Amino acid sequence: MTLLDMIPSLQPAMLPRLSPAIWPRGTEYDGAGRITLGGVALTDIADRFGTPTYVLDEAEIRARCRAYRKTFPQARVYYAGKALMIRAVADWVIAEGLSIDVCSGGELEVALSAGVDPKRLIMHGAGRSCDELTAAVRAGAGRIVLDSLTDIALLAASPSRPQPVLLRLSPGIDVHGHPAVRTGVLDQKFGFPIGSETAAEAVRRVLARPDLELVGLHCHLGSQIHDPDHYGEAIRRLVGEMAWIRREHHHLLTELDLGGGHAVAYRPGDAELNLTELADIVEDALDAACARHRFPRPAIAMEPGRAVVARAGVTVYRVMSIKQIAGGTTYVTVDGGMNDNLRVALYGAQYEPVVANRRPHGPWMTATVAGRYCESGDVLARDVRLPADLHPGDVLAVPCTGAYHHSLSASYNCVGRPPVVAVRDGCARELVRRETTADLLARDIGR
């Protein structure tokens, strides 16, 4: 018998702390020691919808949208749909005053099917087809970001409605992140290097087309940026480029899109971007750059995605087996893995899973949470602290999984992708159903 069994009143105080840095603000333990999200026990979701399942706290997403609107009241804030593009999320962010950034024909169709006003859409991305660009123009997308000279040529084949466009520039700023997400350096696949002849040629070509209206510049520095000074430097460089375009072409650009990349914490202690500090840096940099170049202050836009939805998401799994390698690692295998969370294999991302179905007490162990798929790199979390009495059937919850999990999910080993379930005010509802074997076979028409 443990101390908690002898003195039940100590149980709430002895429960492991759920860090507010990585869990939705409405997360708590109920009287039975179960983790609840939006008033719903995660074990109830596991029982009802199966595992793995992505769980989204609607109130958390809405609150983060409101924080952006409050902190940047004069800016156009686009939710970056690539983080998680489903119709319910599109509904929520639009209702909270944000617009939406899409980067493919598919994301465009999801937004339109959710009833989003096309004027509140911006499309960017590399390698878009003529059909995708044409669809954006025909839909009436508010802005299209030009990423290459080919984009300009492809838009020439689109309907002749005048289309507002922005030119994406790489400002030459290295945020020192993972190589896969450093998009502000000069030598990478996105946009035009600032100050290059190719960028100058793009400006000339766009201004020569009566069906294209060049309204501003766009940049994206990378992902997981926690130092707001990088955005200040981007403003200084891009306003200088806007001033050059005015001098060279007598054309005034009025918009500056700073992209996204706002860092969030995946584990307690991780650095994240402070919105108030970012707002101060943006204001100071705009004042200084515009004064230096005697340039009218442009309207600012930004594109947070991860920062809106990441912390609102929790993924629930069931433990399938526990294997102790003599003299080595303890592996806890769950019923998901790289199919529903590719970020660990792709970027080396780190998470902090916890037991969700009971209060853990007693001794702990260090273990690696492994996925079920046939790859040695299929790992969800390495060397994490879990209860020593963990057993098959326990439910594990992994916080901060709202961004780039459903979006990057796959059906490797012919295992269907998980459902997405929303919670709010004690109710759970399915937003995206689980992909079944029948769904996979419906696409296989080779016989």
Short mmCIF file of C-alpha atoms in Angstrom, two decimals:
data_model
loop_
_atom_site.label_atom_id
_atom_site.label_comp_id
_atom_site.label_asym_id
_atom_site.label_seq_id
_atom_site.Cartn_x
_atom_site.Cartn_y
_atom_site.Cartn_z
CA MET A 1 0.00 0.00 0.00
CA THR A 2 1.34 3.39 -0.97
CA LEU A 3 1.15 6.71 0.87
CA LEU A 4 -1.41 7.88 -1.71
CA ASP A 5 -3.62 4.88 -0.92
CA MET A 6 -3.43 5.58 2.80
CA ILE A 7 -4.03 9.35 2.46
CA PRO A 8 -6.27 9.94 -0.62
CA SER A 9 -6.32 13.69 -0.02
CA LEU A 10 -2.68 13.80 -1.13
CA GLN A 11 -3.49 12.43 -4.58
CA PRO A 12 -4.14 15.74 -6.42
CA ALA A 13 -0.94 17.25 -5.04
CA MET A 14 1.14 14.20 -6.00
CA LEU A 15 0.00 13.97 -9.60
CA PRO A 16 2.72 14.70 -12.19
CA ARG A 17 2.61 18.28 -13.35
CA LEU A 18 1.33 18.92 -16.87
CA SER A 19 3.46 21.80 -18.10
CA PRO A 20 1.36 24.73 -19.39
CA ALA A 21 4.17 25.39 -21.86
CA ILE A 22 3.27 22.32 -23.93
CA TRP A 23 -0.30 21.34 -22.98
CA PRO A 24 -3.52 23.19 -23.88
CA ARG A 25 -4.47 25.57 -21.11
CA GLY A 26 -7.64 23.61 -20.30
CA THR A 27 -5.78 20.36 -19.59
CA GLU A 28 -6.17 18.85 -16.12
CA TYR A 29 -6.49 15.63 -14.15
CA ASP A 30 -9.94 14.41 -13.12
CA GLY A 31 -10.79 12.71 -9.84
CA ALA A 32 -9.77 9.33 -11.23
CA GLY A 33 -6.33 10.58 -12.19
CA ARG A 34 -7.12 10.65 -15.92
CA ILE A 35 -5.92 13.48 -18.15
CA THR A 36 -8.78 15.54 -19.53
CA LEU A 37 -8.72 17.93 -22.46
CA GLY A 38 -11.58 20.36 -23.07
CA GLY A 39 -13.48 18.60 -20.30
CA VAL A 40 -13.14 15.16 -21.99
CA ALA A 41 -10.99 12.33 -20.63
CA LEU A 42 -8.41 11.20 -23.17
CA THR A 43 -9.14 7.58 -22.24
CA ASP A 44 -12.78 8.10 -23.23
CA ILE A 45 -11.59 9.33 -26.62
CA ALA A 46 -9.30 6.31 -26.97
CA ASP A 47 -12.20 3.98 -26.13
CA ARG A 48 -14.66 5.70 -28.46
CA PHE A 49 -12.50 6.50 -31.48
CA GLY A 50 -9.65 4.02 -31.12
CA THR A 51 -5.95 4.74 -31.16
CA PRO A 52 -3.93 6.46 -32.37
CA THR A 53 -6.14 9.54 -32.52
CA TYR A 54 -5.31 13.21 -32.94
CA VAL A 55 -7.22 15.33 -30.40
CA LEU A 56 -7.69 19.08 -30.92
CA ASP A 57 -8.73 21.57 -28.26
CA GLU A 58 -10.93 24.01 -30.17
CA ALA A 59 -10.81 26.63 -27.41
CA GLU A 60 -7.01 26.64 -27.48
CA ILE A 61 -6.91 27.32 -31.23
CA ARG A 62 -9.44 30.10 -30.94
CA ALA A 63 -7.58 31.69 -28.03
CA ARG A 64 -4.32 31.70 -29.98
CA CYS A 65 -6.03 33.35 -32.93
CA ARG A 66 -7.37 36.04 -30.63
CA ALA A 67 -3.90 36.59 -29.18
CA TYR A 68 -2.55 37.34 -32.66
CA ARG A 69 -5.40 39.68 -33.44
CA LYS A 70 -4.93 41.54 -30.15
CA THR A 71 -1.15 41.80 -30.49
CA PHE A 72 -1.17 42.77 -34.18
CA PRO A 73 -4.45 44.68 -34.66
CA GLN A 74 -3.30 46.43 -37.84
CA ALA A 75 -1.65 43.43 -39.52
CA ARG A 76 -3.19 40.86 -41.85
CA VAL A 77 -2.67 37.56 -40.03
CA TYR A 78 -2.87 34.52 -42.31
CA TYR A 79 -3.15 31.10 -40.71
CA ALA A 80 -0.61 28.87 -42.50
CA GLY A 81 -2.83 26.00 -43.58
CA LYS A 82 0.05 23.60 -44.23
CA ALA A 83 0.32 23.12 -40.46
CA LEU A 84 -3.16 21.57 -40.32
CA MET A 85 -5.63 22.14 -43.13
CA ILE A 86 -9.06 20.73 -42.39
CA ARG A 87 -12.43 22.44 -42.76
CA ALA A 88 -13.16 22.79 -39.05
CA VAL A 89 -9.86 24.57 -38.39
CA ALA A 90 -10.53 26.84 -41.37
CA ASP A 91 -13.92 27.69 -39.81
CA TRP A 92 -12.37 28.48 -36.43
CA VAL A 93 -9.54 30.72 -37.61
CA ILE A 94 -11.79 32.68 -39.98
CA ALA A 95 -14.36 33.17 -37.23
CA GLU A 96 -11.59 34.58 -35.01
CA GLY A 97 -10.56 37.18 -37.58
CA LEU A 98 -7.63 35.50 -39.31
CA SER A 99 -7.19 34.87 -43.03
CA ILE A 100 -5.68 31.71 -44.53
CA ASP A 101 -2.47 30.91 -46.39
CA VAL A 102 -2.67 27.94 -48.78
CA CYS A 103 0.14 26.42 -50.83
CA SER A 104 -1.57 23.91 -53.11
CA GLY A 105 -4.71 23.33 -55.10
CA GLY A 106 -5.85 20.86 -52.46
CA GLU A 107 -5.48 23.32 -49.59
CA LEU A 108 -7.27 25.91 -51.72
CA GLU A 109 -10.21 23.54 -52.23
CA VAL A 110 -10.42 22.71 -48.51
CA ALA A 111 -10.60 26.42 -47.67
CA LEU A 112 -13.21 27.12 -50.34
CA SER A 113 -15.28 24.09 -49.29
CA ALA A 114 -15.29 25.52 -45.76
CA GLY A 115 -16.88 28.69 -47.11
CA VAL A 116 -13.83 30.93 -46.74
CA ASP A 117 -14.09 34.22 -48.65
CA PRO A 118 -11.45 33.88 -51.42
CA LYS A 119 -10.33 37.45 -50.79
CA ARG A 120 -9.05 36.24 -47.42
CA LEU A 121 -6.74 33.68 -49.06
CA ILE A 122 -3.10 33.98 -50.04
CA MET A 123 -1.42 31.26 -52.09
CA HIS A 124 2.31 30.64 -52.11
CA GLY A 125 4.65 27.70 -52.53
CA ALA A 126 7.20 26.23 -54.88
CA GLY A 127 6.38 24.20 -57.97
CA ARG A 128 2.70 25.01 -58.34
CA SER A 129 1.14 23.85 -61.57
CA CYS A 130 -0.64 26.00 -64.12
CA ASP A 131 -3.90 24.39 -63.03
CA GLU A 132 -3.31 25.32 -59.38
CA LEU A 133 -2.45 28.92 -60.17
CA THR A 134 -5.40 29.19 -62.54
CA ALA A 135 -7.72 27.78 -59.87
CA ALA A 136 -6.50 30.41 -57.41
CA VAL A 137 -7.09 33.22 -59.91
CA ARG A 138 -10.52 31.93 -60.90
CA ALA A 139 -11.51 31.54 -57.26
CA GLY A 140 -10.60 35.18 -56.63
CA ALA A 141 -7.70 34.59 -54.22
CA GLY A 142 -6.76 37.83 -52.54
CA ARG A 143 -3.01 37.37 -53.10
CA ILE A 144 -0.69 35.03 -54.98
CA VAL A 145 2.99 34.91 -54.07
CA LEU A 146 5.38 34.56 -57.01
CA ASP A 147 8.20 32.12 -56.32
CA SER A 148 9.89 31.87 -59.73
CA LEU A 149 9.98 33.35 -63.21
CA THR A 150 7.96 30.33 -64.29
CA ASP A 151 5.12 31.44 -62.00
CA ILE A 152 4.89 34.69 -63.92
CA ALA A 153 4.71 32.83 -67.23
CA LEU A 154 2.10 30.40 -65.92
CA LEU A 155 -0.11 33.20 -64.67
CA ALA A 156 -0.07 34.57 -68.20
CA ALA A 157 -2.17 31.53 -69.15
CA SER A 158 -4.70 32.24 -66.41
CA PRO A 159 -7.89 34.30 -66.80
CA SER A 160 -7.20 37.96 -67.48
CA ARG A 161 -8.68 39.27 -64.23
CA PRO A 162 -6.10 41.59 -62.62
CA GLN A 163 -4.41 39.55 -59.90
CA PRO A 164 -2.66 41.12 -56.90
CA VAL A 165 0.70 39.41 -56.37
CA LEU A 166 3.67 39.54 -54.01
CA LEU A 167 7.23 38.64 -54.88
CA ARG A 168 8.95 36.21 -52.53
CA LEU A 169 12.52 37.21 -51.71
CA SER A 170 15.16 35.35 -49.71
CA PRO A 171 16.64 38.07 -47.50
CA GLY A 172 19.86 36.21 -46.72
CA ILE A 173 19.14 35.66 -43.02
CA ASP A 174 20.27 32.38 -41.44
CA VAL A 175 18.23 31.53 -38.33
CA HIS A 176 20.49 28.52 -37.60
CA GLY A 177 17.71 25.98 -37.47
CA HIS A 178 17.52 22.50 -38.97
CA PRO A 179 18.75 22.60 -42.60
CA ALA A 180 15.34 21.36 -43.79
CA VAL A 181 13.56 24.45 -42.46
CA ARG A 182 16.05 27.28 -43.08
CA THR A 183 14.21 29.14 -45.82
CA GLY A 184 15.61 32.65 -45.40
CA VAL A 185 19.13 31.93 -46.68
CA LEU A 186 20.04 32.89 -50.25
CA ASP A 187 20.90 29.44 -51.63
CA GLN A 188 17.67 27.43 -51.22
CA LYS A 189 14.70 26.50 -53.34
CA PHE A 190 12.21 29.23 -52.35
CA GLY A 191 11.91 32.68 -53.86
CA PHE A 192 14.48 35.02 -55.36
CA PRO A 193 17.74 36.01 -53.62
CA ILE A 194 17.41 39.61 -52.50
CA GLY A 195 19.42 42.02 -54.65
CA SER A 196 19.99 39.44 -57.38
CA GLU A 197 19.57 40.00 -61.10
CA THR A 198 16.91 37.28 -61.11
CA ALA A 199 14.87 39.21 -58.55
CA ALA A 200 15.28 42.41 -60.59
CA GLU A 201 14.16 40.54 -63.71
CA ALA A 202 11.10 39.22 -61.86
CA VAL A 203 10.13 42.77 -60.89
CA ARG A 204 10.50 43.94 -64.49
CA ARG A 205 8.39 41.08 -65.85
CA VAL A 206 5.58 41.51 -63.36
CA LEU A 207 5.39 45.27 -63.83
CA ALA A 208 5.23 44.74 -67.60
CA ARG A 209 2.07 42.65 -67.27
CA PRO A 210 -1.23 44.58 -67.04
CA ASP A 211 -2.98 41.51 -65.59
CA LEU A 212 -0.61 41.34 -62.60
CA GLU A 213 -0.60 43.92 -59.84
CA LEU A 214 2.61 43.87 -57.79
CA VAL A 215 1.49 45.02 -54.33
CA GLY A 216 4.34 43.93 -52.09
CA LEU A 217 7.14 41.60 -51.05
CA HIS A 218 7.05 38.32 -49.17
CA CYS A 219 9.65 36.37 -47.21
CA HIS A 220 9.85 33.33 -44.97
CA LEU A 221 12.89 32.99 -42.74
CA GLY A 222 12.44 29.42 -41.53
CA SER A 223 10.73 27.53 -38.73
CA GLN A 224 10.94 27.48 -34.95
CA ILE A 225 12.31 31.03 -34.78
CA HIS A 226 12.33 32.30 -31.20
CA ASP A 227 14.50 35.40 -31.62
CA PRO A 228 12.30 38.27 -32.91
CA ASP A 229 15.37 40.24 -34.00
CA HIS A 230 15.49 38.11 -37.15
CA TYR A 231 12.19 39.61 -38.25
CA GLY A 232 13.48 43.10 -37.54
CA GLU A 233 16.46 42.48 -39.79
CA ALA A 234 14.18 41.09 -42.52
CA ILE A 235 12.10 44.28 -42.37
CA ARG A 236 15.18 46.46 -42.71
CA ARG A 237 16.42 44.55 -45.74
CA LEU A 238 13.07 44.24 -47.48
CA VAL A 239 12.05 47.87 -46.98
CA GLY A 240 15.38 48.76 -48.59
CA GLU A 241 14.41 46.59 -51.56
CA MET A 242 10.97 48.20 -51.72
CA ALA A 243 12.63 51.61 -51.79
CA TRP A 244 14.89 50.46 -54.64
CA ILE A 245 11.86 49.30 -56.66
CA ARG A 246 10.25 52.70 -56.17
CA ARG A 247 13.39 54.52 -57.32
CA GLU A 248 14.05 52.20 -60.25
CA HIS A 249 10.48 51.69 -61.51
CA HIS A 250 8.47 54.51 -59.92
CA HIS A 251 6.20 51.84 -58.45
CA LEU A 252 5.15 51.99 -54.79
CA LEU A 253 4.73 48.68 -52.95
CA THR A 254 2.34 48.86 -50.02
CA GLU A 255 2.49 45.40 -48.40
CA LEU A 256 5.19 43.40 -46.63
CA ASP A 257 4.51 39.79 -45.65
CA LEU A 258 6.96 38.45 -43.05
CA GLY A 259 5.87 34.83 -43.33
CA GLY A 260 5.69 32.59 -40.29
CA GLY A 261 8.08 30.30 -38.45
CA HIS A 262 7.04 31.38 -34.94
CA ALA A 263 8.59 28.93 -32.46
CA VAL A 264 6.59 26.87 -29.98
CA ALA A 265 7.80 24.70 -27.11
CA TYR A 266 7.61 20.94 -27.59
CA ARG A 267 9.10 20.17 -24.17
CA PRO A 268 9.27 22.21 -20.96
CA GLY A 269 12.15 24.65 -21.20
CA ASP A 270 12.11 24.92 -24.99
CA ALA A 271 12.39 28.46 -26.33
CA GLU A 272 9.35 29.96 -28.02
CA LEU A 273 8.56 33.26 -29.70
CA ASN A 274 7.11 35.99 -27.51
CA LEU A 275 4.41 37.84 -29.49
CA THR A 276 4.67 41.06 -27.52
CA GLU A 277 8.42 41.21 -28.12
CA LEU A 278 7.85 40.46 -31.79
CA ALA A 279 5.32 43.30 -32.06
CA ASP A 280 7.81 45.74 -30.50
CA ILE A 281 10.60 44.63 -32.84
CA VAL A 282 8.36 44.93 -35.90
CA GLU A 283 7.26 48.45 -34.93
CA ASP A 284 10.81 49.65 -34.22
CA ALA A 285 12.23 48.11 -37.39
CA LEU A 286 9.47 49.60 -39.55
CA ASP A 287 9.98 53.05 -38.05
CA ALA A 288 13.75 52.91 -38.56
CA ALA A 289 13.73 51.41 -42.07
CA CYS A 290 11.00 53.67 -43.41
CA ALA A 291 12.67 56.75 -41.96
CA ARG A 292 16.03 55.76 -43.41
CA HIS A 293 14.66 55.23 -46.90
CA ARG A 294 11.93 57.88 -46.66
CA PHE A 295 9.49 55.18 -47.58
CA PRO A 296 5.77 55.11 -46.68
CA ARG A 297 5.01 52.56 -44.01
CA PRO A 298 3.76 49.33 -45.65
CA ALA A 299 0.96 47.19 -44.28
CA ILE A 300 2.36 44.15 -42.49
CA ALA A 301 1.19 40.55 -42.90
CA MET A 302 2.36 37.36 -41.18
CA GLU A 303 1.62 33.65 -41.50
CA PRO A 304 1.67 31.70 -38.21
CA GLY A 305 0.65 28.06 -38.50
CA ARG A 306 2.43 25.94 -35.92
CA ALA A 307 2.01 28.72 -33.34
CA VAL A 308 -1.79 28.56 -33.76
CA VAL A 309 -2.42 24.81 -33.70
CA ALA A 310 0.60 22.93 -32.30
CA ARG A 311 -0.18 23.21 -28.59
CA ALA A 312 -3.87 22.58 -29.20
CA GLY A 313 -3.13 19.03 -30.34
CA VAL A 314 -2.56 15.86 -28.31
CA THR A 315 -2.13 12.40 -29.81
CA VAL A 316 -3.29 9.35 -27.86
CA TYR A 317 -1.80 5.86 -28.30
CA ARG A 318 -2.14 2.49 -26.59
CA VAL A 319 0.90 0.65 -25.33
CA MET A 320 1.33 -2.62 -27.24
CA SER A 321 4.46 -4.10 -25.68
CA ILE A 322 7.39 -3.34 -23.39
CA LYS A 323 10.76 -4.86 -24.21
CA GLN A 324 13.90 -4.61 -22.09
CA ILE A 325 17.13 -5.21 -23.97
CA ALA A 326 19.69 -6.70 -21.58
CA GLY A 327 22.20 -4.02 -20.79
CA GLY A 328 20.48 -1.66 -23.19
CA THR A 329 17.28 0.23 -23.89
CA THR A 330 13.74 -0.33 -22.66
CA TYR A 331 11.42 -0.04 -25.66
CA VAL A 332 7.77 0.86 -25.19
CA THR A 333 6.01 0.07 -28.46
CA VAL A 334 2.72 1.84 -29.21
CA ASP A 335 0.12 1.37 -31.94
CA GLY A 336 1.23 4.42 -33.92
CA GLY A 337 4.53 5.94 -34.94
CA MET A 338 6.05 7.59 -37.97
CA ASN A 339 2.83 7.31 -39.97
CA ASP A 340 1.14 9.79 -37.63
CA ASN A 341 4.26 11.67 -36.44
CA LEU A 342 6.97 11.93 -39.06
CA ARG A 343 8.67 14.90 -37.39
CA VAL A 344 10.94 12.76 -35.21
CA ALA A 345 12.42 10.92 -38.20
CA LEU A 346 12.36 14.01 -40.41
CA TYR A 347 13.73 16.67 -38.05
CA GLY A 348 14.81 14.88 -34.90
CA ALA A 349 11.90 16.47 -33.04
CA GLN A 350 11.57 15.65 -29.33
CA TYR A 351 8.39 15.06 -27.33
CA GLU A 352 7.37 14.29 -23.76
CA PRO A 353 4.73 11.50 -23.64
CA VAL A 354 2.83 10.78 -20.42
CA VAL A 355 0.42 8.12 -19.18
CA ALA A 356 -3.12 9.41 -19.62
CA ASN A 357 -5.38 6.69 -18.19
CA ARG A 358 -4.20 6.59 -14.56
CA ARG A 359 -2.17 8.50 -12.07
CA PRO A 360 1.42 7.25 -12.11
CA HIS A 361 3.08 6.80 -8.74
CA GLY A 362 5.95 4.75 -7.49
CA PRO A 363 9.24 4.13 -9.32
CA TRP A 364 10.01 5.46 -12.79
CA MET A 365 12.06 4.15 -15.68
CA THR A 366 13.84 5.66 -18.66
CA ALA A 367 12.44 4.30 -21.90
CA THR A 368 12.24 4.91 -25.62
CA VAL A 369 8.73 5.05 -27.11
CA ALA A 370 8.88 3.24 -30.44
CA GLY A 371 6.38 3.02 -33.25
CA ARG A 372 4.87 -0.08 -34.82
CA TYR A 373 6.26 0.40 -38.33
CA CYS A 374 9.02 -1.53 -40.06
CA GLU A 375 11.74 1.10 -39.81
CA SER A 376 14.48 1.34 -37.19
CA GLY A 377 14.00 5.12 -37.23
CA ASP A 378 10.34 4.77 -36.22
CA VAL A 379 10.69 6.32 -32.78
CA LEU A 380 8.35 8.81 -31.08
CA ALA A 381 10.44 9.77 -28.05
CA ARG A 382 13.89 8.72 -26.85
CA ASP A 383 15.01 8.35 -23.24
CA VAL A 384 11.88 9.68 -21.59
CA ARG A 385 10.62 9.18 -18.05
CA LEU A 386 7.69 6.77 -17.74
CA PRO A 387 6.21 4.73 -14.86
CA ALA A 388 8.09 1.51 -14.17
CA ASP A 389 4.76 -0.33 -13.89
CA LEU A 390 3.69 0.62 -17.42
CA HIS A 391 1.88 -2.25 -19.13
CA PRO A 392 0.18 -3.09 -22.45
CA GLY A 393 -3.18 -1.35 -22.74
CA ASP A 394 -2.09 1.82 -20.96
CA VAL A 395 -2.87 5.01 -22.87
CA LEU A 396 -0.01 7.38 -23.66
CA ALA A 397 -0.62 10.99 -24.61
CA VAL A 398 1.87 13.08 -26.57
CA PRO A 399 1.28 16.84 -26.29
CA CYS A 400 1.98 19.59 -28.82
CA THR A 401 1.06 17.48 -31.84
CA GLY A 402 -1.43 19.77 -33.56
CA ALA A 403 0.93 20.97 -36.30
CA TYR A 404 2.49 18.93 -39.11
CA HIS A 405 1.21 15.60 -37.81
CA HIS A 406 -2.09 15.10 -39.65
CA SER A 407 -0.58 17.10 -42.54
CA LEU A 408 2.42 14.76 -42.89
CA SER A 409 0.59 11.53 -42.05
CA ALA A 410 0.94 8.50 -44.33
CA SER A 411 -0.36 4.94 -44.78
CA TYR A 412 2.93 3.04 -44.67
CA ASN A 413 2.53 -0.72 -44.09
CA CYS A 414 -1.07 -0.22 -45.31
CA VAL A 415 -2.12 1.21 -41.96
CA GLY A 416 -4.75 3.91 -42.29
CA ARG A 417 -4.22 7.45 -41.01
CA PRO A 418 -5.72 8.40 -37.62
CA PRO A 419 -8.90 10.39 -37.12
CA VAL A 420 -8.98 13.99 -35.90
CA VAL A 421 -11.29 14.60 -32.95
CA ALA A 422 -12.20 18.01 -31.51
CA VAL A 423 -13.01 18.61 -27.86
CA ARG A 424 -14.78 21.56 -26.29
CA ASP A 425 -16.94 22.10 -23.20
CA GLY A 426 -17.01 18.42 -22.28
CA CYS A 427 -17.99 17.19 -25.76
CA ALA A 428 -15.96 15.35 -28.40
CA ARG A 429 -16.75 15.21 -32.09
CA GLU A 430 -15.00 13.61 -35.03
CA LEU A 431 -13.69 16.05 -37.64
CA VAL A 432 -11.79 13.62 -39.88
CA ARG A 433 -12.60 9.92 -39.74
CA ARG A 434 -10.02 7.16 -39.52
CA GLU A 435 -8.72 5.94 -42.88
CA THR A 436 -9.72 2.30 -43.36
CA THR A 437 -8.29 -0.59 -45.36
CA ALA A 438 -11.31 -0.19 -47.63
CA ASP A 439 -10.20 3.39 -48.33
CA LEU A 440 -6.75 2.16 -49.31
CA LEU A 441 -8.15 -0.59 -51.54
CA ALA A 442 -10.52 1.87 -53.25
CA ARG A 443 -7.47 3.63 -54.74
CA ASP A 444 -5.86 0.38 -55.89
CA ILE A 445 -7.30 -0.23 -59.36
CA GLY A 446 -4.52 -2.37 -60.78
CA ARG A 447 -6.42 -5.69 -61.18
#
